[in-house]
Short mmCIF file of N, CA and C and ligand atoms in Angstrom, two decimals:
data_model
loop_
_atom_site.label_atom_id
_atom_site.label_comp_id
_atom_site.label_asym_id
_atom_site.label_seq_id
_atom_site.Cartn_x
_atom_site.Cartn_y
_atom_site.Cartn_z
N MET A 150 235.96 120.76 206.17
CA MET A 150 235.16 119.64 205.67
C MET A 150 236.06 118.47 205.33
N GLY A 151 235.54 117.26 205.38
CA GLY A 151 236.31 116.10 204.95
C GLY A 151 236.36 116.04 203.44
N ASP A 152 237.25 115.19 202.95
CA ASP A 152 237.34 115.05 201.50
C ASP A 152 236.12 114.28 200.99
N THR A 153 235.78 114.51 199.74
CA THR A 153 234.65 113.83 199.12
C THR A 153 235.06 113.32 197.76
N ILE A 154 234.17 112.57 197.15
CA ILE A 154 234.38 112.06 195.80
C ILE A 154 234.58 113.22 194.81
N PHE A 155 233.92 114.35 195.05
CA PHE A 155 234.07 115.48 194.14
C PHE A 155 235.45 116.12 194.28
N GLY A 156 235.97 116.12 195.50
CA GLY A 156 237.35 116.59 195.70
C GLY A 156 238.32 115.74 194.90
N LYS A 157 238.09 114.44 194.91
CA LYS A 157 238.96 113.54 194.14
C LYS A 157 238.84 113.79 192.64
N ILE A 158 237.63 114.11 192.17
CA ILE A 158 237.44 114.43 190.75
C ILE A 158 238.18 115.73 190.41
N ILE A 159 238.06 116.73 191.28
CA ILE A 159 238.73 118.02 191.04
C ILE A 159 240.24 117.82 190.95
N ARG A 160 240.78 116.94 191.78
CA ARG A 160 242.24 116.70 191.79
C ARG A 160 242.65 115.65 190.76
N ARG A 161 241.67 115.20 189.97
CA ARG A 161 241.91 114.19 188.90
C ARG A 161 242.42 112.87 189.48
N GLU A 162 242.01 112.56 190.71
CA GLU A 162 242.40 111.28 191.31
C GLU A 162 241.46 110.16 190.87
N ILE A 163 240.23 110.54 190.50
CA ILE A 163 239.32 109.55 189.91
C ILE A 163 238.71 110.18 188.66
N PRO A 164 238.30 109.35 187.70
CA PRO A 164 237.82 109.89 186.44
C PRO A 164 236.41 110.46 186.53
N ALA A 165 236.13 111.36 185.62
CA ALA A 165 234.77 111.90 185.46
C ALA A 165 234.67 112.41 184.03
N ASP A 166 233.44 112.53 183.56
CA ASP A 166 233.21 113.05 182.21
C ASP A 166 233.09 114.58 182.32
N ILE A 167 234.23 115.24 182.29
CA ILE A 167 234.29 116.69 182.51
C ILE A 167 233.84 117.43 181.26
N VAL A 168 232.91 118.37 181.43
CA VAL A 168 232.37 119.10 180.27
C VAL A 168 232.73 120.58 180.30
N TYR A 169 233.23 121.07 181.43
CA TYR A 169 233.57 122.50 181.53
C TYR A 169 234.53 122.69 182.70
N GLU A 170 235.47 123.61 182.51
CA GLU A 170 236.36 123.97 183.62
C GLU A 170 236.81 125.41 183.46
N ASP A 171 236.88 126.13 184.57
CA ASP A 171 237.58 127.41 184.59
C ASP A 171 238.34 127.49 185.91
N GLU A 172 238.81 128.66 186.25
CA GLU A 172 239.66 128.83 187.43
C GLU A 172 238.97 128.38 188.72
N ASP A 173 237.65 128.58 188.78
CA ASP A 173 236.93 128.37 190.03
C ASP A 173 235.93 127.21 190.01
N VAL A 174 235.59 126.76 188.82
CA VAL A 174 234.45 125.84 188.66
C VAL A 174 234.85 124.64 187.82
N LEU A 175 234.36 123.45 188.22
CA LEU A 175 234.49 122.25 187.39
C LEU A 175 233.09 121.69 187.18
N ALA A 176 232.80 121.22 185.96
CA ALA A 176 231.49 120.62 185.68
C ALA A 176 231.69 119.28 185.00
N PHE A 177 230.92 118.30 185.45
CA PHE A 177 231.04 116.95 184.90
C PHE A 177 229.66 116.29 184.93
N ARG A 178 229.51 115.26 184.07
CA ARG A 178 228.23 114.58 183.97
C ARG A 178 227.96 113.75 185.22
N ASP A 179 226.70 113.80 185.67
CA ASP A 179 226.29 113.00 186.82
C ASP A 179 226.37 111.52 186.44
N LEU A 180 226.88 110.71 187.36
CA LEU A 180 227.05 109.27 187.15
C LEU A 180 225.70 108.56 187.03
N ASN A 181 224.68 109.14 187.62
CA ASN A 181 223.35 108.52 187.65
C ASN A 181 222.32 109.54 187.16
N PRO A 182 222.36 109.81 185.83
CA PRO A 182 221.59 110.96 185.31
C PRO A 182 220.09 110.82 185.49
N GLN A 183 219.46 111.91 185.87
CA GLN A 183 218.01 111.96 186.08
C GLN A 183 217.29 112.67 184.94
N ALA A 184 218.01 112.98 183.88
CA ALA A 184 217.46 113.64 182.70
C ALA A 184 218.47 113.42 181.57
N PRO A 185 218.05 113.63 180.32
CA PRO A 185 218.99 113.44 179.20
C PRO A 185 220.29 114.24 179.38
N VAL A 186 220.18 115.44 179.91
CA VAL A 186 221.38 116.20 180.30
C VAL A 186 221.34 116.37 181.82
N HIS A 187 222.38 115.90 182.49
CA HIS A 187 222.47 116.06 183.95
C HIS A 187 223.94 116.29 184.28
N VAL A 188 224.26 117.55 184.53
CA VAL A 188 225.65 117.96 184.76
C VAL A 188 225.74 118.61 186.15
N LEU A 189 226.83 118.35 186.85
CA LEU A 189 227.06 118.93 188.17
C LEU A 189 228.11 120.03 188.06
N PHE A 190 227.81 121.22 188.57
CA PHE A 190 228.74 122.35 188.60
C PHE A 190 229.24 122.51 190.02
N VAL A 191 230.55 122.37 190.18
CA VAL A 191 231.17 122.24 191.49
C VAL A 191 232.21 123.34 191.67
N PRO A 192 232.20 124.05 192.80
CA PRO A 192 233.28 125.01 193.04
C PRO A 192 234.56 124.25 193.42
N LYS A 193 235.68 124.73 192.93
CA LYS A 193 236.94 124.09 193.33
C LYS A 193 237.22 124.32 194.82
N LYS A 194 236.70 125.43 195.33
CA LYS A 194 236.80 125.68 196.78
C LYS A 194 235.94 124.64 197.50
N PRO A 195 236.49 123.98 198.51
CA PRO A 195 235.75 122.89 199.15
C PRO A 195 234.72 123.34 200.17
N LEU A 196 233.61 123.90 199.69
CA LEU A 196 232.48 124.20 200.56
C LEU A 196 231.61 122.95 200.66
N ALA A 197 231.19 122.58 201.86
CA ALA A 197 230.42 121.34 202.01
C ALA A 197 228.97 121.50 201.56
N THR A 198 228.37 122.60 201.94
CA THR A 198 226.93 122.80 201.66
C THR A 198 226.68 124.28 201.36
N LEU A 199 225.50 124.54 200.82
CA LEU A 199 225.12 125.95 200.61
C LEU A 199 225.06 126.66 201.95
N ASP A 200 224.68 125.94 202.99
CA ASP A 200 224.59 126.54 204.32
C ASP A 200 225.93 127.06 204.81
N GLU A 201 227.03 126.48 204.32
CA GLU A 201 228.37 126.92 204.75
C GLU A 201 228.87 128.13 203.99
N ALA A 202 228.18 128.49 202.90
CA ALA A 202 228.65 129.62 202.10
C ALA A 202 228.40 130.92 202.86
N GLY A 203 229.31 131.85 202.72
CA GLY A 203 229.16 133.14 203.37
C GLY A 203 229.22 134.27 202.35
N ALA A 204 229.18 135.50 202.87
CA ALA A 204 229.20 136.66 201.98
C ALA A 204 230.43 136.64 201.08
N GLU A 205 231.54 136.08 201.59
CA GLU A 205 232.77 136.03 200.79
C GLU A 205 232.63 135.09 199.59
N ASP A 206 231.57 134.28 199.58
CA ASP A 206 231.36 133.33 198.49
C ASP A 206 230.33 133.81 197.46
N ALA A 207 229.87 135.04 197.61
CA ALA A 207 228.80 135.54 196.73
C ALA A 207 229.22 135.47 195.26
N GLU A 208 230.45 135.87 194.98
CA GLU A 208 230.89 135.87 193.58
C GLU A 208 231.01 134.42 193.06
N LEU A 209 231.51 133.56 193.91
CA LEU A 209 231.68 132.15 193.52
C LEU A 209 230.32 131.51 193.22
N LEU A 210 229.32 131.78 194.05
CA LEU A 210 227.98 131.22 193.81
C LEU A 210 227.41 131.76 192.51
N GLY A 211 227.65 133.03 192.24
CA GLY A 211 227.21 133.60 190.96
C GLY A 211 227.90 132.93 189.79
N LYS A 212 229.19 132.67 189.95
CA LYS A 212 229.94 132.02 188.86
C LYS A 212 229.40 130.62 188.58
N LEU A 213 229.04 129.90 189.63
CA LEU A 213 228.49 128.54 189.44
C LEU A 213 227.21 128.60 188.61
N LEU A 214 226.32 129.51 188.98
CA LEU A 214 225.04 129.61 188.26
C LEU A 214 225.25 130.11 186.84
N LEU A 215 226.14 131.07 186.66
CA LEU A 215 226.38 131.59 185.30
C LEU A 215 227.05 130.54 184.43
N ALA A 216 227.93 129.72 185.01
CA ALA A 216 228.56 128.64 184.23
C ALA A 216 227.49 127.64 183.80
N ALA A 217 226.56 127.33 184.70
CA ALA A 217 225.48 126.39 184.35
C ALA A 217 224.60 126.99 183.26
N ALA A 218 224.26 128.25 183.38
CA ALA A 218 223.39 128.90 182.38
C ALA A 218 224.08 128.96 181.01
N ALA A 219 225.37 129.26 181.00
CA ALA A 219 226.10 129.34 179.73
C ALA A 219 226.18 127.96 179.08
N TYR A 220 226.41 126.94 179.90
CA TYR A 220 226.45 125.57 179.36
C TYR A 220 225.09 125.20 178.78
N ALA A 221 224.03 125.51 179.51
CA ALA A 221 222.68 125.20 179.02
C ALA A 221 222.41 125.90 177.70
N ARG A 222 222.85 127.13 177.58
CA ARG A 222 222.67 127.88 176.33
C ARG A 222 223.43 127.20 175.20
N ARG A 223 224.69 126.83 175.47
CA ARG A 223 225.50 126.17 174.43
C ARG A 223 224.90 124.85 173.98
N GLU A 224 224.26 124.16 174.89
CA GLU A 224 223.69 122.84 174.58
C GLU A 224 222.27 122.92 174.04
N GLY A 225 221.77 124.15 173.84
CA GLY A 225 220.43 124.32 173.26
C GLY A 225 219.30 124.07 174.24
N LEU A 226 219.61 124.14 175.53
CA LEU A 226 218.58 123.86 176.54
C LEU A 226 217.81 125.11 176.96
N ALA A 227 218.36 126.28 176.68
CA ALA A 227 217.78 127.50 177.25
C ALA A 227 216.40 127.79 176.69
N GLY A 228 216.22 127.55 175.38
CA GLY A 228 214.91 127.81 174.77
C GLY A 228 213.83 126.95 175.38
N PRO A 229 213.98 125.63 175.29
CA PRO A 229 212.97 124.76 175.89
C PRO A 229 212.92 124.87 177.41
N GLY A 230 214.06 125.14 178.02
CA GLY A 230 214.11 125.30 179.48
C GLY A 230 214.84 124.16 180.15
N TYR A 231 215.19 124.41 181.38
CA TYR A 231 215.97 123.44 182.16
C TYR A 231 215.76 123.75 183.63
N ARG A 232 216.37 122.95 184.48
CA ARG A 232 216.25 123.19 185.93
C ARG A 232 217.63 123.17 186.57
N THR A 233 217.85 124.06 187.54
CA THR A 233 219.04 123.99 188.38
C THR A 233 218.58 123.70 189.81
N VAL A 234 219.35 122.87 190.50
CA VAL A 234 218.97 122.42 191.85
C VAL A 234 220.21 122.42 192.73
N ILE A 235 220.06 122.90 193.96
CA ILE A 235 221.09 122.72 194.99
C ILE A 235 220.43 122.03 196.17
N ASN A 236 220.81 120.81 196.44
CA ASN A 236 220.30 120.09 197.60
C ASN A 236 221.16 120.44 198.81
N CYS A 237 220.52 120.70 199.93
CA CYS A 237 221.27 121.07 201.14
C CYS A 237 220.88 120.17 202.31
N ASN A 238 221.90 119.42 202.78
CA ASN A 238 221.75 118.57 203.97
C ASN A 238 220.67 117.49 203.80
N GLU A 239 220.32 116.85 204.90
CA GLU A 239 219.55 115.59 204.81
C GLU A 239 218.17 115.77 204.18
N HIS A 240 217.40 116.73 204.66
CA HIS A 240 216.06 116.89 204.11
C HIS A 240 216.08 117.40 202.68
N GLY A 241 217.15 118.06 202.31
CA GLY A 241 217.30 118.51 200.92
C GLY A 241 217.71 117.40 199.98
N GLY A 242 218.11 116.26 200.55
CA GLY A 242 218.50 115.13 199.70
C GLY A 242 219.96 115.16 199.30
N GLN A 243 220.78 115.95 200.03
CA GLN A 243 222.21 116.02 199.67
C GLN A 243 222.91 114.73 200.09
N THR A 244 223.68 114.16 199.17
CA THR A 244 224.41 112.92 199.47
C THR A 244 225.93 113.10 199.37
N VAL A 245 226.36 114.09 198.60
CA VAL A 245 227.80 114.37 198.48
C VAL A 245 228.04 115.75 199.10
N PHE A 246 228.89 115.78 200.14
CA PHE A 246 229.03 117.03 200.90
C PHE A 246 230.18 117.88 200.39
N HIS A 247 230.04 118.20 199.10
CA HIS A 247 230.83 119.24 198.43
C HIS A 247 229.79 119.97 197.57
N LEU A 248 229.57 121.23 197.89
CA LEU A 248 228.51 122.01 197.23
C LEU A 248 228.50 121.79 195.72
N HIS A 249 227.32 121.61 195.16
CA HIS A 249 227.20 121.44 193.70
C HIS A 249 225.83 121.90 193.23
N VAL A 250 225.81 122.40 192.00
CA VAL A 250 224.57 122.78 191.33
C VAL A 250 224.27 121.70 190.29
N HIS A 251 223.09 121.09 190.39
CA HIS A 251 222.65 120.15 189.36
C HIS A 251 222.05 120.97 188.21
N LEU A 252 222.43 120.67 186.99
CA LEU A 252 221.75 121.19 185.80
C LEU A 252 221.06 120.01 185.12
N LEU A 253 219.75 120.11 185.03
CA LEU A 253 218.94 119.04 184.43
C LEU A 253 218.19 119.60 183.24
N GLY A 254 218.26 118.89 182.12
CA GLY A 254 217.54 119.36 180.93
C GLY A 254 217.33 118.25 179.94
N GLY A 255 216.62 118.60 178.87
CA GLY A 255 216.37 117.62 177.81
C GLY A 255 215.06 116.90 177.98
N ARG A 256 214.32 117.23 179.02
CA ARG A 256 212.96 116.71 179.19
C ARG A 256 212.17 117.71 180.03
N ARG A 257 210.84 117.54 180.00
CA ARG A 257 209.99 118.42 180.82
C ARG A 257 210.13 118.02 182.29
N MET A 258 210.33 119.01 183.16
CA MET A 258 210.45 118.74 184.59
C MET A 258 209.07 118.83 185.25
N HIS A 259 208.96 118.26 186.41
CA HIS A 259 207.69 118.28 187.14
C HIS A 259 207.82 119.12 188.42
N TRP A 260 206.69 119.61 188.89
CA TRP A 260 206.69 120.41 190.11
C TRP A 260 205.44 120.07 190.89
N PRO A 261 205.49 119.91 192.19
CA PRO A 261 206.67 120.03 193.04
C PRO A 261 207.58 118.82 192.90
N PRO A 262 208.89 119.02 193.17
CA PRO A 262 209.81 117.89 193.16
C PRO A 262 209.51 116.98 194.35
N GLY A 263 209.94 115.75 194.28
CA GLY A 263 209.65 114.80 195.37
C GLY A 263 210.46 115.09 196.60
P1 LIG B 218 223.23 115.30 195.83
O1 LIG B 218 222.28 114.18 196.17
O2 LIG B 218 222.57 116.60 195.54
O3 LIG B 218 224.33 115.42 196.85
O4 LIG B 218 223.90 114.89 194.45
C1 LIG B 218 225.02 114.07 194.34
C2 LIG B 218 225.07 113.60 192.92
O5 LIG B 218 226.37 113.14 192.65
C3 LIG B 218 224.11 112.45 192.60
O6 LIG B 218 223.23 112.86 191.56
C4 LIG B 218 225.03 111.32 192.16
O7 LIG B 218 224.50 110.57 191.11
C5 LIG B 218 226.27 112.08 191.75
N1 LIG B 218 227.53 111.35 191.83
C6 LIG B 218 228.00 110.62 192.86
N2 LIG B 218 229.23 110.15 192.61
C7 LIG B 218 229.55 110.62 191.38
C8 LIG B 218 230.70 110.49 190.53
N3 LIG B 218 231.77 109.77 190.92
N4 LIG B 218 230.69 111.11 189.33
C9 LIG B 218 229.61 111.82 188.94
N5 LIG B 218 228.50 111.99 189.68
C10 LIG B 218 228.47 111.39 190.88
#
């Protein structure tokens, strides 16, 4: 995959409001938040899309979701609830081609999404 803005954030080449980091995952606030809490959970491994993930990435995908859930719990979002989203490719609305999980919370979400 080509480099992306998220790759630059992971390498600390451009700034971001980082809220969580471990060996495999980086999380930072979305620049254009769609909810009071809007954080992106990004694997340090440069996967472009969910479609590119394979069986070898099963643990990594689990870590991304568990990191998002733990963050939501710490921020008091788990009780009221929150949403996680992975957009994939054009019809999914993906604009940055480095896999990421959106965590949205702090307001009531609507369904179906647009
Ligand atoms: P997606 O449309 O699912 O690919 O989501 C990409 C998200 O990245 C959007 O919600 C953007 O607002 C967000 N975004 C783009 N550039 C940055 C940045 N430099 N720092 C934080 N979030 C960003």
